[in-house]
XYZ file of C-alpha atoms in Angstrom:
581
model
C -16.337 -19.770 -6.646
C -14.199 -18.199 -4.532
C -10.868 -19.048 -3.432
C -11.583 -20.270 -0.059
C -14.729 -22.201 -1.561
C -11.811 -23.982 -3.796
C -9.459 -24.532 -0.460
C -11.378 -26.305 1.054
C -12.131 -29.187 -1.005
C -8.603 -29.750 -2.199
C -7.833 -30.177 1.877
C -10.582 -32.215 1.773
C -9.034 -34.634 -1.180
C -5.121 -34.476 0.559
C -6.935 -35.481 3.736
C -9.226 -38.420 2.150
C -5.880 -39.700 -0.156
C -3.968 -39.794 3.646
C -6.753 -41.521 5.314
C -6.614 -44.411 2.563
C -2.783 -44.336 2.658
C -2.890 -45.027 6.557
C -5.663 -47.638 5.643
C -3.627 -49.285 3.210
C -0.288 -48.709 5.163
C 0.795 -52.271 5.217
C 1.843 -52.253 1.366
C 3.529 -49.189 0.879
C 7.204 -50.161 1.964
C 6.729 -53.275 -1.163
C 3.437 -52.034 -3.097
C 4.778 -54.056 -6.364
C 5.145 -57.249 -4.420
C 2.514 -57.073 -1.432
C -0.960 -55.924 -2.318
C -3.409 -54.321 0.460
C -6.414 -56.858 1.057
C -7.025 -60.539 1.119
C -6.747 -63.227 -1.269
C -8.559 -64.092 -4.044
C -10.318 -61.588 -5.704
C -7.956 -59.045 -5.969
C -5.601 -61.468 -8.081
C -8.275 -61.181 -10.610
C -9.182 -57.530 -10.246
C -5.132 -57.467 -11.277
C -6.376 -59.212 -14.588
C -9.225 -57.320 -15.156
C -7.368 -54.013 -14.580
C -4.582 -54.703 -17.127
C -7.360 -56.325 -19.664
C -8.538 -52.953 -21.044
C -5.350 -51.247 -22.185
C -3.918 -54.787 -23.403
C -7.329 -55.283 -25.721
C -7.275 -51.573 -26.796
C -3.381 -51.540 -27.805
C -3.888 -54.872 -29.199
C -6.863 -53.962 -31.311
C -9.008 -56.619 -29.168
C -12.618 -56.481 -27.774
C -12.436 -55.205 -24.377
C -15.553 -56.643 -23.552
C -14.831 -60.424 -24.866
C -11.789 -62.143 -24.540
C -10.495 -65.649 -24.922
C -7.593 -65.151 -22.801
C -8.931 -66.917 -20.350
C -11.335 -70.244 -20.308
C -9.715 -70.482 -24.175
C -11.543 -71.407 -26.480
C -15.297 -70.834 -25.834
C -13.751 -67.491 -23.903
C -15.712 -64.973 -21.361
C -18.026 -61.813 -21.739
C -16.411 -59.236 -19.724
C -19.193 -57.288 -19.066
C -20.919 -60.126 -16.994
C -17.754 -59.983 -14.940
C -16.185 -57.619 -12.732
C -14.276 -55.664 -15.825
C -13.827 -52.365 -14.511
C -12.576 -50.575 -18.188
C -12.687 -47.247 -16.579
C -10.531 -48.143 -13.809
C -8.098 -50.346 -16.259
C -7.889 -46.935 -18.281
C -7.329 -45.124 -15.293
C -4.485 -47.479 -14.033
C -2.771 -47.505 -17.441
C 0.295 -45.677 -16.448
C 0.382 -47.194 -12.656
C 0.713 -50.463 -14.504
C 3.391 -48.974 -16.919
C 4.927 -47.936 -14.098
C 4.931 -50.888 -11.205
C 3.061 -53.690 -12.716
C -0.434 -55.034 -11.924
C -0.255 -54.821 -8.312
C 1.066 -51.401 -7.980
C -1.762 -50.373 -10.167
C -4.188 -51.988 -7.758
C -3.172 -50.398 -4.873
C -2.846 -47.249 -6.392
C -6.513 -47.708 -7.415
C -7.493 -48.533 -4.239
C -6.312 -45.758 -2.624
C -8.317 -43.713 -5.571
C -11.275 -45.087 -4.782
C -11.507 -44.765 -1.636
C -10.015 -41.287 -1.679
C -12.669 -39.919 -4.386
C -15.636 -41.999 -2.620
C -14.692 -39.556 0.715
C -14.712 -36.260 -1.834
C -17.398 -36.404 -3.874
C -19.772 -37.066 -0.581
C -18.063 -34.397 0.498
C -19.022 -32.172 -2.250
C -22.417 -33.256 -2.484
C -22.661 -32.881 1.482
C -21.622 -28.938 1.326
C -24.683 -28.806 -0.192
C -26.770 -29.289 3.449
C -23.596 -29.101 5.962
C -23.385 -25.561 7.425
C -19.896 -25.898 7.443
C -17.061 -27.177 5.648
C -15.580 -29.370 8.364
C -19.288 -30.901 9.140
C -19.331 -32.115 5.264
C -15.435 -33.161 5.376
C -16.987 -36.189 8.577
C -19.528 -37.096 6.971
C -17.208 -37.874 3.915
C -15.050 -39.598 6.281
C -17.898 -41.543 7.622
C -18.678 -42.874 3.752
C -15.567 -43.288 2.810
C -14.026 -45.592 5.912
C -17.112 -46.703 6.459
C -17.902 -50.464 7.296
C -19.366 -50.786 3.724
C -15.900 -49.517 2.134
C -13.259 -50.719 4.300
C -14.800 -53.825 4.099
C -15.369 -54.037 0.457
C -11.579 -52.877 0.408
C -10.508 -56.329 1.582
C -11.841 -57.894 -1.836
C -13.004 -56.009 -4.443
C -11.957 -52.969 -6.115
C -14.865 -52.334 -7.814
C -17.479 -51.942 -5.080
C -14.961 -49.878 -3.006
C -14.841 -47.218 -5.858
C -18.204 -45.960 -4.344
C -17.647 -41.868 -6.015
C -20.684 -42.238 -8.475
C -23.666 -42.081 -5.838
C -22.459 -39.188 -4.305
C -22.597 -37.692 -7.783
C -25.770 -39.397 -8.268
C -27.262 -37.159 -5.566
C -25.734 -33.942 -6.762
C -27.562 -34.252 -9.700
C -30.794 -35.153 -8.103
C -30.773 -32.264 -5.412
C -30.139 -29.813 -8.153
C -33.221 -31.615 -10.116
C -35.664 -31.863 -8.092
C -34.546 -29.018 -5.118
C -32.613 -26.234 -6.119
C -34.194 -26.477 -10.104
C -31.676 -23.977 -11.386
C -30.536 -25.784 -14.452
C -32.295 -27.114 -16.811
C -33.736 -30.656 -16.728
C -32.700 -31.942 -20.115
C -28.850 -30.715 -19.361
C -28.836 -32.741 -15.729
C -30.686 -36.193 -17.527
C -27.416 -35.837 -20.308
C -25.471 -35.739 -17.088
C -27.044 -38.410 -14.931
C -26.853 -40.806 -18.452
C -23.241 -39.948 -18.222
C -22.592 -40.583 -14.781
C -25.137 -43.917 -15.356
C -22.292 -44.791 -17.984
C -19.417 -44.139 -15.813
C -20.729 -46.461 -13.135
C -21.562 -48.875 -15.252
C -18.191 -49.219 -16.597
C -16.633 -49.649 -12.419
C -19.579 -52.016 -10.896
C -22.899 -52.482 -12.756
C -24.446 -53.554 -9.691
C -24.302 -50.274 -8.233
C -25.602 -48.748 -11.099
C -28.717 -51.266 -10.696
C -29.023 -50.421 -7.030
C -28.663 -46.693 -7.508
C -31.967 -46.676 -9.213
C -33.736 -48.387 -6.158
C -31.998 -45.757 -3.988
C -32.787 -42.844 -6.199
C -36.496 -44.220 -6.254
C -36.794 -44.111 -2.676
C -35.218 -41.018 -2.442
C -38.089 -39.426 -4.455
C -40.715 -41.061 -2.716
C -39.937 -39.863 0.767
C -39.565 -36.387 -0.612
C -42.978 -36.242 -2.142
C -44.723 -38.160 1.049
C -42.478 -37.025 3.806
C -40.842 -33.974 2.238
C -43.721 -30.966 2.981
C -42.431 -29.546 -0.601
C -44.717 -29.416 -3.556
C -43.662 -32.045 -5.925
C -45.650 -31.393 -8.876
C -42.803 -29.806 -10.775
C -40.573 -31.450 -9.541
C -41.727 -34.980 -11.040
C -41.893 -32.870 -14.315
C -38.685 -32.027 -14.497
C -37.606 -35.326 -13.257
C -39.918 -37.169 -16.349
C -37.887 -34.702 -19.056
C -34.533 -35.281 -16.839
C -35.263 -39.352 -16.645
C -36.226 -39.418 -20.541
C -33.144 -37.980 -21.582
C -30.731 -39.645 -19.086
C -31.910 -42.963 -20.628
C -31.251 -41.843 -24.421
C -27.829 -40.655 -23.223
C -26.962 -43.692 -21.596
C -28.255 -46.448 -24.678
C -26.080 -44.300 -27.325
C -22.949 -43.556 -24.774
C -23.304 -46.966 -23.864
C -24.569 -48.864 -26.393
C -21.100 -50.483 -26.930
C -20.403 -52.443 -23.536
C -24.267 -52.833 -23.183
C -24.538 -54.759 -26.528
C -21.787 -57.011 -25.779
C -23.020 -58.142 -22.420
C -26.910 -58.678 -23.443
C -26.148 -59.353 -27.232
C -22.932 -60.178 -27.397
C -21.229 -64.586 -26.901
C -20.984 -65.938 -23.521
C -23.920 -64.596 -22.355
C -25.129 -65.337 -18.545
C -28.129 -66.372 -17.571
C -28.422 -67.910 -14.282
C -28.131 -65.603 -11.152
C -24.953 -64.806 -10.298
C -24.932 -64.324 -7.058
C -27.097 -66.433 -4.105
C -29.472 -63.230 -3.489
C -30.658 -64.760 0.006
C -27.619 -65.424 1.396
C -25.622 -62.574 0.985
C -27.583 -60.149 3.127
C -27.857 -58.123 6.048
C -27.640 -59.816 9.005
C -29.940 -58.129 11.781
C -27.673 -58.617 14.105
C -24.960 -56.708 12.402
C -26.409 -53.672 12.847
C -25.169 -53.738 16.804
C -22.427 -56.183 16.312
C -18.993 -55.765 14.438
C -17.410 -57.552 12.422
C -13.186 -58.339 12.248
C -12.878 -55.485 10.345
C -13.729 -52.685 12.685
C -11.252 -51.460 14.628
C -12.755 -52.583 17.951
C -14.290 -55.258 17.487
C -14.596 -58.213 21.164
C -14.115 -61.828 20.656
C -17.594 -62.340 21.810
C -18.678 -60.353 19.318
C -16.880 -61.397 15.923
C -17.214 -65.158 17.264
C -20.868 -64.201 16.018
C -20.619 -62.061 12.784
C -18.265 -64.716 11.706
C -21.364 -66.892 11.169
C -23.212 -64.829 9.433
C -24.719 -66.192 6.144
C -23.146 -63.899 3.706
C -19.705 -64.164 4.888
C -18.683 -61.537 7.233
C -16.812 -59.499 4.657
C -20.218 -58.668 3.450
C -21.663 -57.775 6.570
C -21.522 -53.809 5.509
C -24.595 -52.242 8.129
C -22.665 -52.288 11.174
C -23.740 -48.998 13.155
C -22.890 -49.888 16.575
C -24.720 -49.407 19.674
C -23.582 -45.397 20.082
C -24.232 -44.037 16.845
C -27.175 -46.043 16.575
C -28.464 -44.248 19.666
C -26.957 -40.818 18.668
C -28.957 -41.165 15.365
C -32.108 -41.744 17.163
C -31.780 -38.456 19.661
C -30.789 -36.843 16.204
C -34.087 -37.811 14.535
C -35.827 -36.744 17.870
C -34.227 -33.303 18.373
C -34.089 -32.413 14.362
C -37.801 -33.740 13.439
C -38.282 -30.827 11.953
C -35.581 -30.544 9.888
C -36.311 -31.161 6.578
C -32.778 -32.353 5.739
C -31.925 -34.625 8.459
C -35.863 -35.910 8.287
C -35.067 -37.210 4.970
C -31.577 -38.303 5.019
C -32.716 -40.469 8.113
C -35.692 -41.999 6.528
C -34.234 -42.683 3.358
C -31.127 -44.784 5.199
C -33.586 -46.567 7.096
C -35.689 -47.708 4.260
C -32.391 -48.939 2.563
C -31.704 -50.612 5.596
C -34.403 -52.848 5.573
C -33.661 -53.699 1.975
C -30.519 -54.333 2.755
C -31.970 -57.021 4.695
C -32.775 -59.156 1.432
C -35.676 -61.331 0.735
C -35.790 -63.366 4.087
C -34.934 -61.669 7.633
C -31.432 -63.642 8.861
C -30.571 -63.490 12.886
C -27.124 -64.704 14.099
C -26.868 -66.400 10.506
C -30.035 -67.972 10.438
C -32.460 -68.001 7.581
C -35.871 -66.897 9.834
C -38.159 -67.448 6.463
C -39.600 -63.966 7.270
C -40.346 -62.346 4.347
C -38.850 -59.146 3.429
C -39.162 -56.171 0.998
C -36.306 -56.877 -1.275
C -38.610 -60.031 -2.115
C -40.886 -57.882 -3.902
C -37.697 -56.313 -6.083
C -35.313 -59.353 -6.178
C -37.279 -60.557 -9.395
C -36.997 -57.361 -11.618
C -34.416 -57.534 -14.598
C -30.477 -56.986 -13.349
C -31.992 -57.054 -9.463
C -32.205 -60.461 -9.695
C -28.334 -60.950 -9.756
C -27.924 -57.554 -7.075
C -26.600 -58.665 -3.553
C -29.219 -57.287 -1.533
C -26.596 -56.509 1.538
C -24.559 -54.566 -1.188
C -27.636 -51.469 -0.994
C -25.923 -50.028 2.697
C -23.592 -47.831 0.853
C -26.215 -45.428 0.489
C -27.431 -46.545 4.137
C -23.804 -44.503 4.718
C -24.377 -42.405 2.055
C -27.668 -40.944 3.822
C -25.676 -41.385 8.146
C -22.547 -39.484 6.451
C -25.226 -36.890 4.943
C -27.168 -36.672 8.548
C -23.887 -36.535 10.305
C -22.368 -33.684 8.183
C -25.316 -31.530 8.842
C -25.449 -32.207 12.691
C -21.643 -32.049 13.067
C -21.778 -28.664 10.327
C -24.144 -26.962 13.029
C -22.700 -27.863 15.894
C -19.297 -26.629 14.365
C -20.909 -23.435 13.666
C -21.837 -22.899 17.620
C -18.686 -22.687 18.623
C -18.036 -24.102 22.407
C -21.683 -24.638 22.479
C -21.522 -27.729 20.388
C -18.366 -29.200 21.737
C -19.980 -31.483 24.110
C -22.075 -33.063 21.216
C -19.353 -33.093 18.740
C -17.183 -35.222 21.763
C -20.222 -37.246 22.015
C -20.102 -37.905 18.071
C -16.398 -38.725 18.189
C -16.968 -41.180 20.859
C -19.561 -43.140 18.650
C -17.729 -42.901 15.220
C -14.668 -44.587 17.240
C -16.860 -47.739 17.810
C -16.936 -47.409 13.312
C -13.561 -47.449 13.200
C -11.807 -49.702 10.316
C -8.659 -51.978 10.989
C -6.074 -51.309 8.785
C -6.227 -53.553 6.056
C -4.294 -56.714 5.436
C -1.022 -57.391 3.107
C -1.399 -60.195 0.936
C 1.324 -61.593 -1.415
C 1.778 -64.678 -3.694
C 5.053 -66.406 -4.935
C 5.081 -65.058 -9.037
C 7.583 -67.193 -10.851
C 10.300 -65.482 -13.106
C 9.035 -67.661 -15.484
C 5.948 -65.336 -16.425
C 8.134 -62.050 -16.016
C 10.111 -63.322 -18.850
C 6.954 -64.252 -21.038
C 8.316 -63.067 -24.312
C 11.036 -64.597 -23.925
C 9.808 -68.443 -23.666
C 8.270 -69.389 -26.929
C 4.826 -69.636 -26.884
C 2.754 -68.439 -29.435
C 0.220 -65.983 -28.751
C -2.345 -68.433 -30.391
C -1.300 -71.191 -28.173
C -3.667 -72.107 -24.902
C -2.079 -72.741 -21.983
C -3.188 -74.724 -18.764
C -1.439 -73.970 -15.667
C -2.159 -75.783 -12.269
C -3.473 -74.959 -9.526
C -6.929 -74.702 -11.060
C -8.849 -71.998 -9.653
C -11.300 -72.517 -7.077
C -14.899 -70.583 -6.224
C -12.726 -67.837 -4.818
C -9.379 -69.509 -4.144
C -6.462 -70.328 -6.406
C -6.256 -67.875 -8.132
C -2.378 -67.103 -8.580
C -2.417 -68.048 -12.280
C -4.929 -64.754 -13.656
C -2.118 -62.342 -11.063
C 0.547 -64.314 -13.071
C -0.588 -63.448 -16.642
C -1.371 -59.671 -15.958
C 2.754 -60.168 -15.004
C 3.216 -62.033 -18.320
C 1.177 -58.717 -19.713
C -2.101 -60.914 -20.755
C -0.535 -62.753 -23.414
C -0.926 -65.729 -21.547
C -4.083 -67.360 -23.532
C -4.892 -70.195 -20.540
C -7.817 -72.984 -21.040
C -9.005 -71.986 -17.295
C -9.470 -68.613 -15.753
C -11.689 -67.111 -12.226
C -14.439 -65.163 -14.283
C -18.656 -65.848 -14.496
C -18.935 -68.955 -17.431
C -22.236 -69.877 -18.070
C -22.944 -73.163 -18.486
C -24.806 -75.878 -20.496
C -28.015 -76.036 -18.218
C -28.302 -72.474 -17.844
C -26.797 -72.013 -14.278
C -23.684 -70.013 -14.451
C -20.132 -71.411 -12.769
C -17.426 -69.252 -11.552
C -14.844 -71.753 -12.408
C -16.016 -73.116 -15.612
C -17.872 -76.774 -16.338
C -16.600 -79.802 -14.426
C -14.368 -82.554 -17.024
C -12.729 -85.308 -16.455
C -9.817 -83.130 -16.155
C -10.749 -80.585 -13.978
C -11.922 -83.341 -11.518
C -8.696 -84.838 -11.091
C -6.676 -81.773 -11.039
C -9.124 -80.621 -8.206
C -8.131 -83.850 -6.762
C -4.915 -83.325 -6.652
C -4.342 -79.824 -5.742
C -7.115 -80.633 -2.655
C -4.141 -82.559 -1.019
C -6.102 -85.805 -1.471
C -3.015 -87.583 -2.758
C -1.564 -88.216 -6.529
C -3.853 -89.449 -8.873
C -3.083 -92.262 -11.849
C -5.627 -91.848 -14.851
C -6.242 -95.001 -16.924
C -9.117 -96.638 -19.041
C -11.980 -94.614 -19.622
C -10.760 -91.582 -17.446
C -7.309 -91.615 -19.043
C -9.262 -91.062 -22.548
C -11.625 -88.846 -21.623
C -9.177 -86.341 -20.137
C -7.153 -86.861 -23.540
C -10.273 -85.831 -25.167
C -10.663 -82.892 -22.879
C -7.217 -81.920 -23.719
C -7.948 -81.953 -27.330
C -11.638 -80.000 -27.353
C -9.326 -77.241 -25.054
C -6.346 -77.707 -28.037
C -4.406 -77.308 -24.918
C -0.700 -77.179 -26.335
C 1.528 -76.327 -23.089
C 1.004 -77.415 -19.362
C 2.543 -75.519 -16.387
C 2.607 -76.281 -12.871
C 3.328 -73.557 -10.789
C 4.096 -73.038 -7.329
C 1.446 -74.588 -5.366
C 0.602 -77.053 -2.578
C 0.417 -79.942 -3.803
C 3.127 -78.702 -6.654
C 5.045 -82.544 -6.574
C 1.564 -84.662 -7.123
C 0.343 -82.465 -10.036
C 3.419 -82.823 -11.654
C 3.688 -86.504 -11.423
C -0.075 -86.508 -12.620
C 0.745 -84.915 -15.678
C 4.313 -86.506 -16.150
C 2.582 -90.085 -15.822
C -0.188 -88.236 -18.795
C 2.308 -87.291 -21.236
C 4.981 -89.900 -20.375
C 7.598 -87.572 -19.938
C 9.131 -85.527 -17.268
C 8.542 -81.446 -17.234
C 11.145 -79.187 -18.417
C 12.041 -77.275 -15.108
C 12.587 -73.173 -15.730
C 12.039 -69.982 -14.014
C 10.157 -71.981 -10.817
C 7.817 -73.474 -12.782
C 7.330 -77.193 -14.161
C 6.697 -76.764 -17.868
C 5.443 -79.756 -20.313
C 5.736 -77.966 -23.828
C 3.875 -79.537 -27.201
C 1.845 -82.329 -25.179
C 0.976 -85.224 -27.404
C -2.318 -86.328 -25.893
C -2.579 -89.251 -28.811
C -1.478 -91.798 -26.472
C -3.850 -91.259 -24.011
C -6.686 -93.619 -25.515
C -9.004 -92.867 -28.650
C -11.755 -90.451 -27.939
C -14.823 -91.681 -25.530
C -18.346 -92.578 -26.782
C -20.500 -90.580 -26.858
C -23.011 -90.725 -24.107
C -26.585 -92.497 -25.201
């Protein structure tokens, strides 16, 4: 390769890693205090990042833990984990603590999602600068920049790009063999899985409909092709069983296993309407407008297909004018057949459930689609508009002032995609946690600390024990749990004590236990062996503690802004309840 070949995708990289720093601007002047995004799920990507170099230092199981919902514990790999990323924020942890290393990984992701659809665009883009958009386009795209908000692991989006590197040299260019690009699509297969197994799962539905617009829409012959996809396909699947066999037998074999869905499949999709309308997170985005994707059923942060009205229509006169290319042909069809998946099992309009069916209902029942969010599939709907748009924008590059009208005309529409910069969030962390080793608790010792988490709220305690460096071993934790009847809870199973902490912490006023409620929350103490209670900074921080001071019959010991009762003796609290008949 020569050197200008090598130029231009390091400019490419320095320009992608600027475009997330501007995103994520609003945490750079305190990035180990303020994090960039919204509360709650970062606080537990935070855990989840520092969990795999803890467990591996530690000589734990990095894909099991009973730090958290001690003692029955969690399987990892049913959560959002993320070991790669954990491995690759190692030293940004050393080096600023858990919310340093988030950001930093944030920017990464984003960063690498914009270069490696750049590379893989270069491939069709007659130009260098036509391939560097249409990175731009997929990586500050409405499925990233919203994702960003939330979760780390969707918004490291760099595998499909790789994903179709692979594929294009498979089944179009054919110059290597099959069997060494199947090692290297079980490779990448393993990679993703370790970020977001969901986008592994959905990546096979992409790369399925990929092939099947090439061989009915593609005008190629096919035939050897599918060969050397069938050799490529084989192989990729041995690779990824023995690369992966670890982290794959502790999530289907392994404790803890899940088996309801995880996710509410026909909720969380595609709203119609959000293909013309924004959401808060686009840069220009009316009132009249967000008042509506507000409302849509899958929360607007997962409203991820917004095209607006101008590229929309740009990307029609594109498919009219280039028909006949065979590039933009299928990049277009293939994003519009993800769109309509993307629209889930029922059709929903301004929020509303129509009943209509849809085509995800034929795949939502197949084994690991069944817990895939079906709006989750448009970031290869961007993947394929950044591919169109890097070929388009690539020729009319190449024209010269000949293009410059259109490419004015494309600017104008990817304005309307815009993202907003992205929020700073930041939670009180008491000194008492920065000073874990120095408080006496025994590694072996659970821990609860109030506030409870909530389904997707509260969680301050998991962002306070990646500060405490995970040696915090508490009886609660924000992570998948599945439970007795087979549905699966993100905040554990309801007890009598968990009902009136939720009480309390709800603002619904203090709370006295006695009779049968006082002894059943002294048994729940006991089945937990919970040996330490902390109330931390919260809302209702003055009724918890008199909750638990009325409990134990003691007041806290106050230290490092947190209310601590150490060694609770729950034998006064009643003998243990009979057993239900």
């Amino acid at each position: 390769m020569t050197g200008r070949r090598l130029q231009a995708p390091l400019l490419a990289l320095i320009a992608y890693v600027a475009g997330a720093m501007l995103l994520t601007a609003a945490v750079w002047g305190s990035p180990t205090t303020h994090w960039a995004g919204r509360c709650c799920d970062p606080e537990q990507s935070m855990w989840f990042l520092g969990w795999t170099p803890y467990a591996l230092s530690h000589g734990l199981d990095p894909f099991f833990t009973t730090q958290i919902d001690a003692p029955a514990g969690v399987n990892l790999m049913w959560n959002t984990l993320t070991p790669l990323l954990g491995l690759m924020a190692w030293l940004p942890t050393a080096i600023g603590g858990p919310i340093f290393a988030y950001n930093v990984m944030l920017v990464v992701g984003i960063a690498l999602s914009g270069w490696t659809a750049f590379l893989a665009f270069r491939r069709y883009a007659d130009h260098d600068a036509g391939a560097f958009i249409g990175g731009a386009v997929y990586a500050f795209s409405p499925y990233i920049a919203s994702h960003a908000q939330l979760h780390l692991n969707l918004t490291t989006a760099w595998v499909p790009a790789l994903f179709l590197l692979v594929l294009d040299e498979l089944l179009v260019r054919r110059r290597r063999p099959a069997l060494l690009l199947g090692i290297a699509l079980g490779l990448l297969s393993v990679v993703q899985l370790l970020i977001a197994e969901e986008i592994l799962a959905t990546s096979v539905i992409a790369a399925g409909v990929l092939v099947l617009v090439m061989a009915v829409f593609g005008r190629a012959q096919m035939g050897e092709a599918i060969r050397r996809l069938r050799t490529a396909l084989a192989t990729a699947a041995v690779t990824f069983l023995v690369v992966g066999a670890w982290p794959l037998a502790a999530q289907f074999l392994g404790p803890r296993r899940v088996v309801g869905a995880v996710q509410n499949t026909i909720l969380f999709s595609t709203d119609l309407l959000n293909v013309v309308l924004p959401t808060p997170y686009q840069l220009i985005a009316p009132s009249a407008a967000t008042a509506i994707s507000r409302n849509f059923s899958g929360l607007y942060h997962e409203a991820t297909g917004y095209l607006g009205l101008p590229l929309l229509i740009l990307l029609v006169v594109i498919a009219v004018e280039r028909w006949d290319d065979r590039r933009v042909r299928l990049a277009l069809l293939v994003g519009l057949i993800l769109l309509v998946l993307s629209l889930g099992a029922h059709l929903h309009v301004g929020g509303t459930d129509t009943g209509l069916p849809m085509p995800w209902l034929a795949l939502g029942f197949l084994p690991l689609l069944e817990h895939a969010v079906p709006d989750r599939v448009t970031i290869f709907v961007w993947l394929a508009v950044g591919g169109t748009i890097a070929i388009v924008a690539g020729d009319w590059l190449r024209r010269g002032r000949g293009g410059a009208g259109r490419l004015l005309v494309l600017a104008a529409a990817l304005a309307f995609i815009l993202p907003v910069p992205l929020a700073r969030s930041s939670i009180a962390i008491p000194a008492f946690f920065r000073t874990w080793s120095e408080q006496g608790i025994a590694p072996s010792d659970t821990v609860l600390i109030a506030p409870l988490p909530g389904n997707g709220s509260e969680t301050a305690p998991m962002l306070w024990a990646a500060v405490a460096g995970h040696g915090v071993r508490m009886a609660e934790g924000f992570a998948l749990i599945p439970l007795a009847d087979g549905r699966t809870s993100a905040v554990g199973p309801a007890t009598a004590l968990t009902d009136a902490m939720q009480h309390v912490q709800a603002g619904h006023g203090g709370l006295v236990a006695r009779g049968a409620v006082r002894a059943q929350i002294g048994a729940d103490l006991r089945a937990a062996n919970i040996r330490h209670v902390i109330v931390g900074p919260m809302a209702a921080q003055a009724e918890m503690v008199a909750f638990f001071s009325d409990l134990f019959g003691r007041p806290p010991e106050t230290t490092g802004g947190v209310e601590i009762f150490r060694y609770v003796d729950v034998t006064g609290l009643g003998p243990e309840p009979p057993a239900a008949p």
